[in-house]
Amino acid sequence: MKGRIKLLAGMCCMVMAGICFANGVQDTTGKKASHYDLVMGTAGTAGTYYVVGAAMAASINKNSKLVNVVVQPTMGSIENLNLADTDGIQLGFSNSDGVYWAATGTGTYKRKLHIKAVMNLYRSQGQMVALKSSGIKTYRDLKGKKVNLGPSGQTVVEISKSVLRAYGIDPEKDITSFNLSVDEGLSKLKDGEIDASFFCAAYPAAGVVNIASTTPVQLVDIDPAILKKVCDENPFYDSGKIPAGIYKGQNTDIQVVEMVTEIFASEAAPDEAIYEFVKQALETQPQYVNAHVSIREIKPENACKCATEIHPGALRYYREKGLIK
């Protein structure tokens, strides 16, 4: 019941984000605001987006007198991008492909969304987790199985489908596919309702750590030649690996698809608020770096390397620091 109340409260805050945000902006007089409330969409609580976002927000809120960041669990990248397009949230997490497609009106988008890049964060891995009892060791073994490909409409679904097709497996015909969130997918995997579940997160993902502690699971490997083919066909993907020992029972390195995780902003988010967000996120990084290993990758020289147009507030910070001319 407490979890349901918390979720409903979060949804209410997200729906009313425009109201909360407006309360912090003195736009009727043209004066700068004394305080900004920024709602930041992440993903399910079992994934890295939420863990990193919560740690970053706590540090920013502790150190800034200008902004307060409210972390919102969501369905992930696409929901975040769509919410930011209408200023339903002011900030959001996504893979770099989603940000690029949304900002340019390409890929899965037929028009440009009202979003701007803010900062690159870290590299995430596409992780397919299977029950050991299923006998699944590589993607080739997924044929005929019950597989969660990720939430419907999310960029992670395209990653999992790309690998399956490279193996000659039709994701529409050769598997029984599901479109579940990270949390739902791992829950149904634990209960034996599906054989494998795919999601994108920086290792170690909290959800996999938790399920591996009680249920025999294993990560699904990708053949190096297949992995190279998939990455060569998509400029946003790269070859990576999850080292042995990251998860309980994982005794070998696992080949995976990697991509960059970014934070983006609504175009409507005030420059002053985004400037302060970036400043605090980068300059207080040592205070939250221990929340997750991926946070070690969050550095100014990497943060500014965005593939699309950068929000003016973030751009101001990068220019002041000499990171962008």
PDB file of C-alpha atoms in Angstrom:
ATOM      1  CA  MET A   1       0.000   0.000   0.000  1.00  0.00           C
ATOM      2  CA  LYS A   2       2.824   2.406   0.867  1.00  0.00           C
ATOM      3  CA  GLY A   3       4.450   1.661  -2.485  1.00  0.00           C
ATOM      4  CA  ARG A   4       1.176   2.366  -4.298  1.00  0.00           C
ATOM      5  CA  ILE A   5       0.675   5.652  -2.444  1.00  0.00           C
ATOM      6  CA  LYS A   6       4.243   6.660  -3.239  1.00  0.00           C
ATOM      7  CA  LEU A   7       3.754   5.834  -6.944  1.00  0.00           C
ATOM      8  CA  LEU A   8       0.476   7.749  -7.131  1.00  0.00           C
ATOM      9  CA  ALA A   9       2.067  10.718  -5.428  1.00  0.00           C
ATOM     10  CA  GLY A  10       4.926  10.611  -7.909  1.00  0.00           C
ATOM     11  CA  MET A  11       2.526  10.432 -10.855  1.00  0.00           C
ATOM     12  CA  CYS A  12       0.563  13.349  -9.472  1.00  0.00           C
ATOM     13  CA  CYS A  13       3.742  15.390  -9.147  1.00  0.00           C
ATOM     14  CA  MET A  14       4.691  14.502 -12.724  1.00  0.00           C
ATOM     15  CA  VAL A  15       1.271  15.496 -14.078  1.00  0.00           C
ATOM     16  CA  MET A  16       1.421  18.755 -12.143  1.00  0.00           C
ATOM     17  CA  ALA A  17       5.072  19.375 -12.966  1.00  0.00           C
ATOM     18  CA  GLY A  18       4.188  22.412 -15.023  1.00  0.00           C
ATOM     19  CA  ILE A  19       2.388  23.902 -12.000  1.00  0.00           C
ATOM     20  CA  CYS A  20       5.223  23.074  -9.586  1.00  0.00           C
ATOM     21  CA  PHE A  21       7.743  24.500 -12.023  1.00  0.00           C
ATOM     22  CA  ALA A  22       5.748  27.670 -12.617  1.00  0.00           C
ATOM     23  CA  ASN A  23       5.650  28.332  -8.889  1.00  0.00           C
ATOM     24  CA  GLY A  24       9.407  28.731  -8.991  1.00  0.00           C
ATOM     25  CA  VAL A  25       9.525  31.014 -12.046  1.00  0.00           C
ATOM     26  CA  GLN A  26       8.630  34.693 -11.883  1.00  0.00           C
ATOM     27  CA  ASP A  27       7.940  34.901 -15.606  1.00  0.00           C
ATOM     28  CA  THR A  28       5.131  37.465 -15.297  1.00  0.00           C
ATOM     29  CA  THR A  29       7.578  40.199 -14.269  1.00  0.00           C
ATOM     30  CA  GLY A  30      10.595  39.102 -16.286  1.00  0.00           C
ATOM     31  CA  LYS A  31      12.706  38.810 -13.128  1.00  0.00           C
ATOM     32  CA  LYS A  32      14.956  35.879 -12.407  1.00  0.00           C
ATOM     33  CA  ALA A  33      13.497  33.259 -10.124  1.00  0.00           C
ATOM     34  CA  SER A  34      14.690  32.810  -6.568  1.00  0.00           C
ATOM     35  CA  HIS A  35      14.035  29.052  -6.786  1.00  0.00           C
ATOM     36  CA  TYR A  36      13.327  26.403  -9.430  1.00  0.00           C
ATOM     37  CA  ASP A  37      11.721  22.989  -9.018  1.00  0.00           C
ATOM     38  CA  LEU A  38      12.971  20.636 -11.741  1.00  0.00           C
ATOM     39  CA  VAL A  39      11.267  17.262 -12.286  1.00  0.00           C
ATOM     40  CA  MET A  40      13.712  14.717 -13.735  1.00  0.00           C
ATOM     41  CA  GLY A  41      12.420  11.531 -15.386  1.00  0.00           C
ATOM     42  CA  THR A  42      14.571   8.431 -14.911  1.00  0.00           C
ATOM     43  CA  ALA A  43      13.256   4.848 -15.383  1.00  0.00           C
ATOM     44  CA  GLY A  44      12.229   1.918 -13.168  1.00  0.00           C
ATOM     45  CA  THR A  45      13.685   1.796  -9.665  1.00  0.00           C
ATOM     46  CA  ALA A  46      15.578  -1.429 -10.483  1.00  0.00           C
ATOM     47  CA  GLY A  47      17.662   0.296 -13.171  1.00  0.00           C
ATOM     48  CA  THR A  48      20.741   2.513 -13.179  1.00  0.00           C
ATOM     49  CA  TYR A  49      18.950   5.644 -14.411  1.00  0.00           C
ATOM     50  CA  TYR A  50      16.998   5.857 -11.165  1.00  0.00           C
ATOM     51  CA  VAL A  51      19.964   5.066  -8.894  1.00  0.00           C
ATOM     52  CA  VAL A  52      22.230   7.639 -10.556  1.00  0.00           C
ATOM     53  CA  GLY A  53      19.454  10.218 -10.865  1.00  0.00           C
ATOM     54  CA  ALA A  54      18.506   9.926  -7.202  1.00  0.00           C
ATOM     55  CA  ALA A  55      22.113  10.241  -6.032  1.00  0.00           C
ATOM     56  CA  MET A  56      22.759  13.230  -8.307  1.00  0.00           C
ATOM     57  CA  ALA A  57      19.556  14.978  -7.242  1.00  0.00           C
ATOM     58  CA  ALA A  58      20.306  14.495  -3.542  1.00  0.00           C
ATOM     59  CA  SER A  59      23.723  16.101  -3.993  1.00  0.00           C
ATOM     60  CA  ILE A  60      22.364  19.003  -6.034  1.00  0.00           C
ATOM     61  CA  ASN A  61      19.554  19.663  -3.574  1.00  0.00           C
ATOM     62  CA  LYS A  62      22.002  19.638  -0.686  1.00  0.00           C
ATOM     63  CA  ASN A  63      24.364  22.132  -2.291  1.00  0.00           C
ATOM     64  CA  SER A  64      22.146  24.464  -4.315  1.00  0.00           C
ATOM     65  CA  LYS A  65      19.937  27.259  -3.062  1.00  0.00           C
ATOM     66  CA  LEU A  66      18.555  27.867  -6.544  1.00  0.00           C
ATOM     67  CA  VAL A  67      17.215  24.503  -7.753  1.00  0.00           C
ATOM     68  CA  ASN A  68      15.444  21.512  -6.262  1.00  0.00           C
ATOM     69  CA  VAL A  69      15.457  18.335  -8.359  1.00  0.00           C
ATOM     70  CA  VAL A  70      12.543  15.915  -7.993  1.00  0.00           C
ATOM     71  CA  VAL A  71      13.371  12.423  -9.280  1.00  0.00           C
ATOM     72  CA  GLN A  72      10.499  10.698 -11.067  1.00  0.00           C
ATOM     73  CA  PRO A  73      10.444   6.942 -11.869  1.00  0.00           C
ATOM     74  CA  THR A  74       9.139   6.416 -15.426  1.00  0.00           C
ATOM     75  CA  MET A  75       9.031   3.838 -18.199  1.00  0.00           C
ATOM     76  CA  GLY A  76      12.364   5.174 -19.490  1.00  0.00           C
ATOM     77  CA  SER A  77      13.817   7.069 -22.449  1.00  0.00           C
ATOM     78  CA  ILE A  78      10.836   7.495 -24.770  1.00  0.00           C
ATOM     79  CA  GLU A  79       8.394   8.440 -22.032  1.00  0.00           C
ATOM     80  CA  ASN A  80      10.931  10.945 -20.700  1.00  0.00           C
ATOM     81  CA  LEU A  81      11.430  12.500 -24.143  1.00  0.00           C
ATOM     82  CA  ASN A  82       7.700  12.765 -24.773  1.00  0.00           C
ATOM     83  CA  LEU A  83       7.069  14.328 -21.368  1.00  0.00           C
ATOM     84  CA  ALA A  84       9.871  16.861 -21.838  1.00  0.00           C
ATOM     85  CA  ASP A  85       8.454  17.761 -25.262  1.00  0.00           C
ATOM     86  CA  THR A  86       5.397  19.233 -23.514  1.00  0.00           C
ATOM     87  CA  ASP A  87       7.318  20.446 -20.442  1.00  0.00           C
ATOM     88  CA  GLY A  88       5.664  17.715 -18.362  1.00  0.00           C
ATOM     89  CA  ILE A  89       9.156  17.197 -16.949  1.00  0.00           C
ATOM     90  CA  GLN A  90      12.109  19.543 -17.198  1.00  0.00           C
ATOM     91  CA  LEU A  91      14.929  16.964 -17.326  1.00  0.00           C
ATOM     92  CA  GLY A  92      15.208  13.332 -18.354  1.00  0.00           C
ATOM     93  CA  PHE A  93      17.515  10.362 -18.890  1.00  0.00           C
ATOM     94  CA  SER A  94      17.835   8.604 -22.244  1.00  0.00           C
ATOM     95  CA  ASN A  95      20.242   6.683 -24.405  1.00  0.00           C
ATOM     96  CA  SER A  96      22.034   8.910 -26.910  1.00  0.00           C
ATOM     97  CA  ASP A  97      20.154   7.454 -29.883  1.00  0.00           C
ATOM     98  CA  GLY A  98      16.816   8.505 -28.403  1.00  0.00           C
ATOM     99  CA  VAL A  99      18.027  12.063 -27.729  1.00  0.00           C
ATOM    100  CA  TYR A 100      19.415  12.396 -31.249  1.00  0.00           C
ATOM    101  CA  TRP A 101      16.287  11.038 -32.930  1.00  0.00           C
ATOM    102  CA  ALA A 102      14.002  13.256 -30.829  1.00  0.00           C
ATOM    103  CA  ALA A 103      16.070  16.407 -31.385  1.00  0.00           C
ATOM    104  CA  THR A 104      16.378  15.871 -35.148  1.00  0.00           C
ATOM    105  CA  GLY A 105      13.004  14.292 -35.937  1.00  0.00           C
ATOM    106  CA  THR A 106      14.617  11.106 -37.266  1.00  0.00           C
ATOM    107  CA  GLY A 107      14.632   7.403 -36.334  1.00  0.00           C
ATOM    108  CA  THR A 108      11.427   6.678 -34.435  1.00  0.00           C
ATOM    109  CA  TYR A 109      10.284  10.331 -34.579  1.00  0.00           C
ATOM    110  CA  LYS A 110       8.423  12.017 -37.433  1.00  0.00           C
ATOM    111  CA  ARG A 111       8.983  15.524 -36.030  1.00  0.00           C
ATOM    112  CA  LYS A 112      11.500  17.340 -33.864  1.00  0.00           C
ATOM    113  CA  LEU A 113      10.642  17.358 -30.176  1.00  0.00           C
ATOM    114  CA  HIS A 114      11.146  20.438 -28.022  1.00  0.00           C
ATOM    115  CA  ILE A 115      14.210  19.111 -26.218  1.00  0.00           C
ATOM    116  CA  LYS A 116      17.892  20.005 -25.953  1.00  0.00           C
ATOM    117  CA  ALA A 117      20.943  18.024 -24.848  1.00  0.00           C
ATOM    118  CA  VAL A 118      22.360  18.791 -21.396  1.00  0.00           C
ATOM    119  CA  MET A 119      25.176  16.372 -20.571  1.00  0.00           C
ATOM    120  CA  ASN A 120      26.694  13.000 -21.387  1.00  0.00           C
ATOM    121  CA  LEU A 121      26.962  10.760 -18.353  1.00  0.00           C
ATOM    122  CA  TYR A 122      28.310   7.237 -18.753  1.00  0.00           C
ATOM    123  CA  ARG A 123      28.228   4.147 -20.925  1.00  0.00           C
ATOM    124  CA  SER A 124      25.356   1.696 -20.467  1.00  0.00           C
ATOM    125  CA  GLN A 125      25.165  -1.952 -21.490  1.00  0.00           C
ATOM    126  CA  GLY A 126      22.352  -3.848 -23.155  1.00  0.00           C
ATOM    127  CA  GLN A 127      21.872  -6.749 -20.756  1.00  0.00           C
ATOM    128  CA  MET A 128      19.853  -9.883 -21.519  1.00  0.00           C
ATOM    129  CA  VAL A 129      19.296 -11.893 -18.339  1.00  0.00           C
ATOM    130  CA  ALA A 130      18.053 -15.490 -18.530  1.00  0.00           C
ATOM    131  CA  LEU A 131      17.106 -18.214 -16.092  1.00  0.00           C
ATOM    132  CA  LYS A 132      19.894 -20.790 -15.913  1.00  0.00           C
ATOM    133  CA  SER A 133      17.259 -23.507 -16.078  1.00  0.00           C
ATOM    134  CA  SER A 134      16.234 -22.228 -19.527  1.00  0.00           C
ATOM    135  CA  GLY A 135      19.511 -23.363 -21.097  1.00  0.00           C
ATOM    136  CA  ILE A 136      19.963 -19.953 -22.756  1.00  0.00           C
ATOM    137  CA  LYS A 137      23.633 -18.971 -23.079  1.00  0.00           C
ATOM    138  CA  THR A 138      23.726 -16.899 -26.284  1.00  0.00           C
ATOM    139  CA  TYR A 139      21.104 -14.982 -28.266  1.00  0.00           C
ATOM    140  CA  ARG A 140      20.913 -17.951 -30.648  1.00  0.00           C
ATOM    141  CA  ASP A 141      19.317 -19.934 -27.812  1.00  0.00           C
ATOM    142  CA  LEU A 142      16.451 -17.431 -27.493  1.00  0.00           C
ATOM    143  CA  LYS A 143      14.604 -18.906 -30.461  1.00  0.00           C
ATOM    144  CA  GLY A 144      11.301 -20.386 -29.308  1.00  0.00           C
ATOM    145  CA  LYS A 145      11.595 -18.799 -25.847  1.00  0.00           C
ATOM    146  CA  LYS A 146       9.500 -16.270 -23.909  1.00  0.00           C
ATOM    147  CA  VAL A 147      11.534 -13.062 -23.994  1.00  0.00           C
ATOM    148  CA  ASN A 148      10.962  -9.557 -22.667  1.00  0.00           C
ATOM    149  CA  LEU A 149      12.441  -7.134 -25.223  1.00  0.00           C
ATOM    150  CA  GLY A 150      11.864  -4.013 -23.121  1.00  0.00           C
ATOM    151  CA  PRO A 151       9.023  -1.483 -22.749  1.00  0.00           C
ATOM    152  CA  SER A 152       7.011  -0.874 -25.909  1.00  0.00           C
ATOM    153  CA  GLY A 153       8.261   2.141 -27.864  1.00  0.00           C
ATOM    154  CA  GLN A 154      11.546   2.373 -25.980  1.00  0.00           C
ATOM    155  CA  THR A 155      14.915   2.523 -27.748  1.00  0.00           C
ATOM    156  CA  VAL A 156      16.108  -0.566 -25.856  1.00  0.00           C
ATOM    157  CA  VAL A 157      13.608  -2.656 -27.796  1.00  0.00           C
ATOM    158  CA  GLU A 158      15.375  -1.762 -31.040  1.00  0.00           C
ATOM    159  CA  ILE A 159      18.714  -2.826 -29.549  1.00  0.00           C
ATOM    160  CA  SER A 160      17.444  -6.266 -28.574  1.00  0.00           C
ATOM    161  CA  LYS A 161      15.706  -6.712 -31.939  1.00  0.00           C
ATOM    162  CA  SER A 162      18.873  -5.723 -33.825  1.00  0.00           C
ATOM    163  CA  VAL A 163      20.874  -8.474 -32.119  1.00  0.00           C
ATOM    164  CA  LEU A 164      18.134 -11.073 -32.669  1.00  0.00           C
ATOM    165  CA  ARG A 165      17.892 -10.242 -36.379  1.00  0.00           C
ATOM    166  CA  ALA A 166      21.684 -10.465 -36.729  1.00  0.00           C
ATOM    167  CA  TYR A 167      21.343 -14.069 -35.518  1.00  0.00           C
ATOM    168  CA  GLY A 168      18.617 -14.718 -38.093  1.00  0.00           C
ATOM    169  CA  ILE A 169      15.889 -14.731 -35.452  1.00  0.00           C
ATOM    170  CA  ASP A 170      12.670 -12.893 -36.319  1.00  0.00           C
ATOM    171  CA  PRO A 171      11.530 -11.135 -33.104  1.00  0.00           C
ATOM    172  CA  GLU A 172       7.955 -11.131 -34.401  1.00  0.00           C
ATOM    173  CA  LYS A 173       7.750 -14.838 -35.230  1.00  0.00           C
ATOM    174  CA  ASP A 174      10.561 -16.849 -33.670  1.00  0.00           C
ATOM    175  CA  ILE A 175      10.074 -15.879 -30.016  1.00  0.00           C
ATOM    176  CA  THR A 176       7.148 -15.129 -27.738  1.00  0.00           C
ATOM    177  CA  SER A 177       7.898 -11.477 -27.072  1.00  0.00           C
ATOM    178  CA  PHE A 178       6.848  -9.287 -24.154  1.00  0.00           C
ATOM    179  CA  ASN A 179       7.161  -5.523 -23.679  1.00  0.00           C
ATOM    180  CA  LEU A 180       7.698  -5.026 -19.981  1.00  0.00           C
ATOM    181  CA  SER A 181       9.524  -2.476 -17.840  1.00  0.00           C
ATOM    182  CA  VAL A 182      12.823  -3.373 -16.163  1.00  0.00           C
ATOM    183  CA  ASP A 183      11.079  -4.078 -12.863  1.00  0.00           C
ATOM    184  CA  GLU A 184       8.264  -6.128 -14.420  1.00  0.00           C
ATOM    185  CA  GLY A 185      10.611  -8.107 -16.644  1.00  0.00           C
ATOM    186  CA  LEU A 186      12.896  -9.139 -13.788  1.00  0.00           C
ATOM    187  CA  SER A 187       9.924  -9.937 -11.571  1.00  0.00           C
ATOM    188  CA  LYS A 188       8.365 -12.249 -14.166  1.00  0.00           C
ATOM    189  CA  LEU A 189      11.774 -13.800 -14.817  1.00  0.00           C
ATOM    190  CA  LYS A 190      12.165 -14.567 -11.125  1.00  0.00           C
ATOM    191  CA  ASP A 191       8.682 -16.119 -11.057  1.00  0.00           C
ATOM    192  CA  GLY A 192       9.497 -18.278 -14.108  1.00  0.00           C
ATOM    193  CA  GLU A 193       6.818 -16.677 -16.285  1.00  0.00           C
ATOM    194  CA  ILE A 194       9.391 -15.732 -18.960  1.00  0.00           C
ATOM    195  CA  ASP A 195      12.773 -17.187 -19.926  1.00  0.00           C
ATOM    196  CA  ALA A 196      14.799 -14.009 -20.460  1.00  0.00           C
ATOM    197  CA  SER A 197      14.531 -10.247 -20.036  1.00  0.00           C
ATOM    198  CA  PHE A 198      16.400  -7.417 -21.769  1.00  0.00           C
ATOM    199  CA  PHE A 199      17.149  -3.930 -20.489  1.00  0.00           C
ATOM    200  CA  CYS A 200      19.794  -1.258 -20.782  1.00  0.00           C
ATOM    201  CA  ALA A 201      21.748  -0.091 -17.714  1.00  0.00           C
ATOM    202  CA  ALA A 202      25.281   0.447 -16.512  1.00  0.00           C
ATOM    203  CA  TYR A 203      26.555  -2.563 -14.616  1.00  0.00           C
ATOM    204  CA  PRO A 204      26.050  -3.581 -11.898  1.00  0.00           C
ATOM    205  CA  ALA A 205      22.288  -3.109 -12.267  1.00  0.00           C
ATOM    206  CA  ALA A 206      20.548  -3.222  -8.896  1.00  0.00           C
ATOM    207  CA  GLY A 207      17.721  -5.363 -10.244  1.00  0.00           C
ATOM    208  CA  VAL A 208      20.077  -8.084 -11.492  1.00  0.00           C
ATOM    209  CA  VAL A 209      22.091  -8.010  -8.268  1.00  0.00           C
ATOM    210  CA  ASN A 210      18.858  -8.581  -6.334  1.00  0.00           C
ATOM    211  CA  ILE A 211      17.456 -11.373  -8.506  1.00  0.00           C
ATOM    212  CA  ALA A 212      20.831 -13.150  -8.723  1.00  0.00           C
ATOM    213  CA  SER A 213      20.978 -13.327  -4.930  1.00  0.00           C
ATOM    214  CA  THR A 214      17.963 -15.653  -4.823  1.00  0.00           C
ATOM    215  CA  THR A 215      17.462 -17.044  -8.345  1.00  0.00           C
ATOM    216  CA  PRO A 216      20.007 -18.815 -10.597  1.00  0.00           C
ATOM    217  CA  VAL A 217      20.320 -16.489 -13.609  1.00  0.00           C
ATOM    218  CA  GLN A 218      22.960 -15.752 -16.213  1.00  0.00           C
ATOM    219  CA  LEU A 219      23.752 -13.020 -18.715  1.00  0.00           C
ATOM    220  CA  VAL A 220      23.264 -13.894 -22.387  1.00  0.00           C
ATOM    221  CA  ASP A 221      26.410 -13.557 -24.501  1.00  0.00           C
ATOM    222  CA  ILE A 222      26.756 -12.152 -28.048  1.00  0.00           C
ATOM    223  CA  ASP A 223      29.158 -13.687 -30.548  1.00  0.00           C
ATOM    224  CA  PRO A 224      31.942 -11.113 -31.306  1.00  0.00           C
ATOM    225  CA  ALA A 225      31.298 -11.270 -35.078  1.00  0.00           C
ATOM    226  CA  ILE A 226      27.584 -10.671 -34.549  1.00  0.00           C
ATOM    227  CA  LEU A 227      28.308  -7.849 -32.126  1.00  0.00           C
ATOM    228  CA  LYS A 228      30.607  -6.151 -34.641  1.00  0.00           C
ATOM    229  CA  LYS A 229      27.942  -6.411 -37.344  1.00  0.00           C
ATOM    230  CA  VAL A 230      25.287  -4.824 -35.118  1.00  0.00           C
ATOM    231  CA  CYS A 231      27.589  -1.976 -34.057  1.00  0.00           C
ATOM    232  CA  ASP A 232      28.788  -1.324 -37.615  1.00  0.00           C
ATOM    233  CA  GLU A 233      25.174  -0.865 -38.683  1.00  0.00           C
ATOM    234  CA  ASN A 234      24.333   1.624 -35.916  1.00  0.00           C
ATOM    235  CA  PRO A 235      26.530   4.649 -35.092  1.00  0.00           C
ATOM    236  CA  PHE A 236      25.142   4.897 -31.553  1.00  0.00           C
ATOM    237  CA  TYR A 237      26.195   1.370 -30.539  1.00  0.00           C
ATOM    238  CA  ASP A 238      29.607   0.113 -29.562  1.00  0.00           C
ATOM    239  CA  SER A 239      31.104  -3.221 -28.511  1.00  0.00           C
ATOM    240  CA  GLY A 240      31.522  -3.738 -24.786  1.00  0.00           C
ATOM    241  CA  LYS A 241      31.708  -6.372 -22.123  1.00  0.00           C
ATOM    242  CA  ILE A 242      30.541  -7.025 -18.597  1.00  0.00           C
ATOM    243  CA  PRO A 243      33.548  -8.449 -16.732  1.00  0.00           C
ATOM    244  CA  ALA A 244      33.340 -11.802 -14.958  1.00  0.00           C
ATOM    245  CA  GLY A 245      32.259 -11.591 -11.348  1.00  0.00           C
ATOM    246  CA  ILE A 246      30.016  -8.541 -11.652  1.00  0.00           C
ATOM    247  CA  TYR A 247      26.962 -10.632 -10.799  1.00  0.00           C
ATOM    248  CA  LYS A 248      26.616 -13.725  -8.623  1.00  0.00           C
ATOM    249  CA  GLY A 249      27.276 -16.845 -10.671  1.00  0.00           C
ATOM    250  CA  GLN A 250      28.783 -14.940 -13.620  1.00  0.00           C
ATOM    251  CA  ASN A 251      32.151 -16.632 -14.143  1.00  0.00           C
ATOM    252  CA  THR A 252      33.071 -15.306 -17.605  1.00  0.00           C
ATOM    253  CA  ASP A 253      33.143 -11.990 -19.470  1.00  0.00           C
ATOM    254  CA  ILE A 254      29.919 -11.298 -21.385  1.00  0.00           C
ATOM    255  CA  GLN A 255      29.965  -9.493 -24.754  1.00  0.00           C
ATOM    256  CA  VAL A 256      27.292  -6.765 -24.941  1.00  0.00           C
ATOM    257  CA  VAL A 257      26.124  -3.734 -26.899  1.00  0.00           C
ATOM    258  CA  GLU A 258      27.103  -0.439 -25.274  1.00  0.00           C
ATOM    259  CA  MET A 259      25.722   3.082 -25.710  1.00  0.00           C
ATOM    260  CA  VAL A 260      26.013   6.470 -23.997  1.00  0.00           C
ATOM    261  CA  THR A 261      23.490   7.637 -21.411  1.00  0.00           C
ATOM    262  CA  GLU A 262      22.570  11.331 -21.529  1.00  0.00           C
ATOM    263  CA  ILE A 263      20.520  13.877 -19.635  1.00  0.00           C
ATOM    264  CA  PHE A 264      18.418  16.206 -21.781  1.00  0.00           C
ATOM    265  CA  ALA A 265      16.095  19.102 -20.982  1.00  0.00           C
ATOM    266  CA  SER A 266      12.841  20.618 -22.134  1.00  0.00           C
ATOM    267  CA  GLU A 267      13.421  23.665 -24.340  1.00  0.00           C
ATOM    268  CA  ALA A 268      11.166  25.552 -21.921  1.00  0.00           C
ATOM    269  CA  ALA A 269      13.467  24.963 -18.950  1.00  0.00           C
ATOM    270  CA  PRO A 270      15.029  28.347 -17.980  1.00  0.00           C
ATOM    271  CA  ASP A 271      18.700  28.851 -18.798  1.00  0.00           C
ATOM    272  CA  GLU A 272      19.525  29.824 -15.226  1.00  0.00           C
ATOM    273  CA  ALA A 273      18.048  26.599 -13.836  1.00  0.00           C
ATOM    274  CA  ILE A 274      19.852  24.322 -16.301  1.00  0.00           C
ATOM    275  CA  TYR A 275      23.136  26.184 -15.756  1.00  0.00           C
ATOM    276  CA  GLU A 276      22.845  25.588 -12.011  1.00  0.00           C
ATOM    277  CA  PHE A 277      21.869  21.951 -12.528  1.00  0.00           C
ATOM    278  CA  VAL A 278      24.939  21.215 -14.673  1.00  0.00           C
ATOM    279  CA  LYS A 279      27.252  23.172 -12.375  1.00  0.00           C
ATOM    280  CA  GLN A 280      26.145  21.288  -9.268  1.00  0.00           C
ATOM    281  CA  ALA A 281      25.917  17.888 -10.994  1.00  0.00           C
ATOM    282  CA  LEU A 282      29.543  18.146 -12.134  1.00  0.00           C
ATOM    283  CA  GLU A 283      31.155  20.071  -9.291  1.00  0.00           C
ATOM    284  CA  THR A 284      29.624  18.008  -6.477  1.00  0.00           C
ATOM    285  CA  GLN A 285      30.213  14.675  -8.244  1.00  0.00           C
ATOM    286  CA  PRO A 286      32.721  13.521  -5.553  1.00  0.00           C
ATOM    287  CA  GLN A 287      29.907  13.699  -3.010  1.00  0.00           C
ATOM    288  CA  TYR A 288      27.751  11.087  -4.772  1.00  0.00           C
ATOM    289  CA  VAL A 289      30.340   9.119  -6.751  1.00  0.00           C
ATOM    290  CA  ASN A 290      30.040   6.069  -4.493  1.00  0.00           C
ATOM    291  CA  ALA A 291      26.332   5.567  -5.222  1.00  0.00           C
ATOM    292  CA  HIS A 292      27.144   3.610  -8.395  1.00  0.00           C
ATOM    293  CA  VAL A 293      30.323   2.676 -10.239  1.00  0.00           C
ATOM    294  CA  SER A 294      29.124   4.385 -13.457  1.00  0.00           C
ATOM    295  CA  ILE A 295      29.181   7.787 -11.745  1.00  0.00           C
ATOM    296  CA  ARG A 296      32.980   7.686 -11.954  1.00  0.00           C
ATOM    297  CA  GLU A 297      32.562   8.392 -15.688  1.00  0.00           C
ATOM    298  CA  ILE A 298      30.704  11.677 -15.098  1.00  0.00           C
ATOM    299  CA  LYS A 299      33.352  14.310 -15.818  1.00  0.00           C
ATOM    300  CA  PRO A 300      33.191  17.802 -17.371  1.00  0.00           C
ATOM    301  CA  GLU A 301      35.362  16.839 -20.362  1.00  0.00           C
ATOM    302  CA  ASN A 302      32.920  14.018 -21.212  1.00  0.00           C
ATOM    303  CA  ALA A 303      29.708  15.775 -20.206  1.00  0.00           C
ATOM    304  CA  CYS A 304      29.991  18.420 -22.916  1.00  0.00           C
ATOM    305  CA  LYS A 305      30.352  15.909 -25.788  1.00  0.00           C
ATOM    306  CA  CYS A 306      26.725  15.850 -26.890  1.00  0.00           C
ATOM    307  CA  ALA A 307      25.704  14.766 -30.398  1.00  0.00           C
ATOM    308  CA  THR A 308      22.860  17.302 -30.659  1.00  0.00           C
ATOM    309  CA  GLU A 309      22.252  20.971 -29.880  1.00  0.00           C
ATOM    310  CA  ILE A 310      23.002  21.794 -26.239  1.00  0.00           C
ATOM    311  CA  HIS A 311      20.581  23.713 -24.009  1.00  0.00           C
ATOM    312  CA  PRO A 312      21.752  27.366 -23.645  1.00  0.00           C
ATOM    313  CA  GLY A 313      22.067  27.034 -19.867  1.00  0.00           C
ATOM    314  CA  ALA A 314      24.368  24.022 -20.134  1.00  0.00           C
ATOM    315  CA  LEU A 315      26.281  25.607 -23.001  1.00  0.00           C
ATOM    316  CA  ARG A 316      26.984  28.675 -20.872  1.00  0.00           C
ATOM    317  CA  TYR A 317      28.589  26.492 -18.189  1.00  0.00           C
ATOM    318  CA  TYR A 318      30.727  24.556 -20.662  1.00  0.00           C
ATOM    319  CA  ARG A 319      31.940  27.772 -22.278  1.00  0.00           C
ATOM    320  CA  GLU A 320      32.813  29.343 -18.943  1.00  0.00           C
ATOM    321  CA  LYS A 321      34.953  26.315 -18.128  1.00  0.00           C
ATOM    322  CA  GLY A 322      36.652  26.394 -21.524  1.00  0.00           C
ATOM    323  CA  LEU A 323      35.214  23.016 -22.528  1.00  0.00           C
ATOM    324  CA  ILE A 324      33.456  24.426 -25.603  1.00  0.00           C
ATOM    325  CA  LYS A 325      34.522  27.480 -27.557  1.00  0.00           C
TER     326      LYS A 325
END
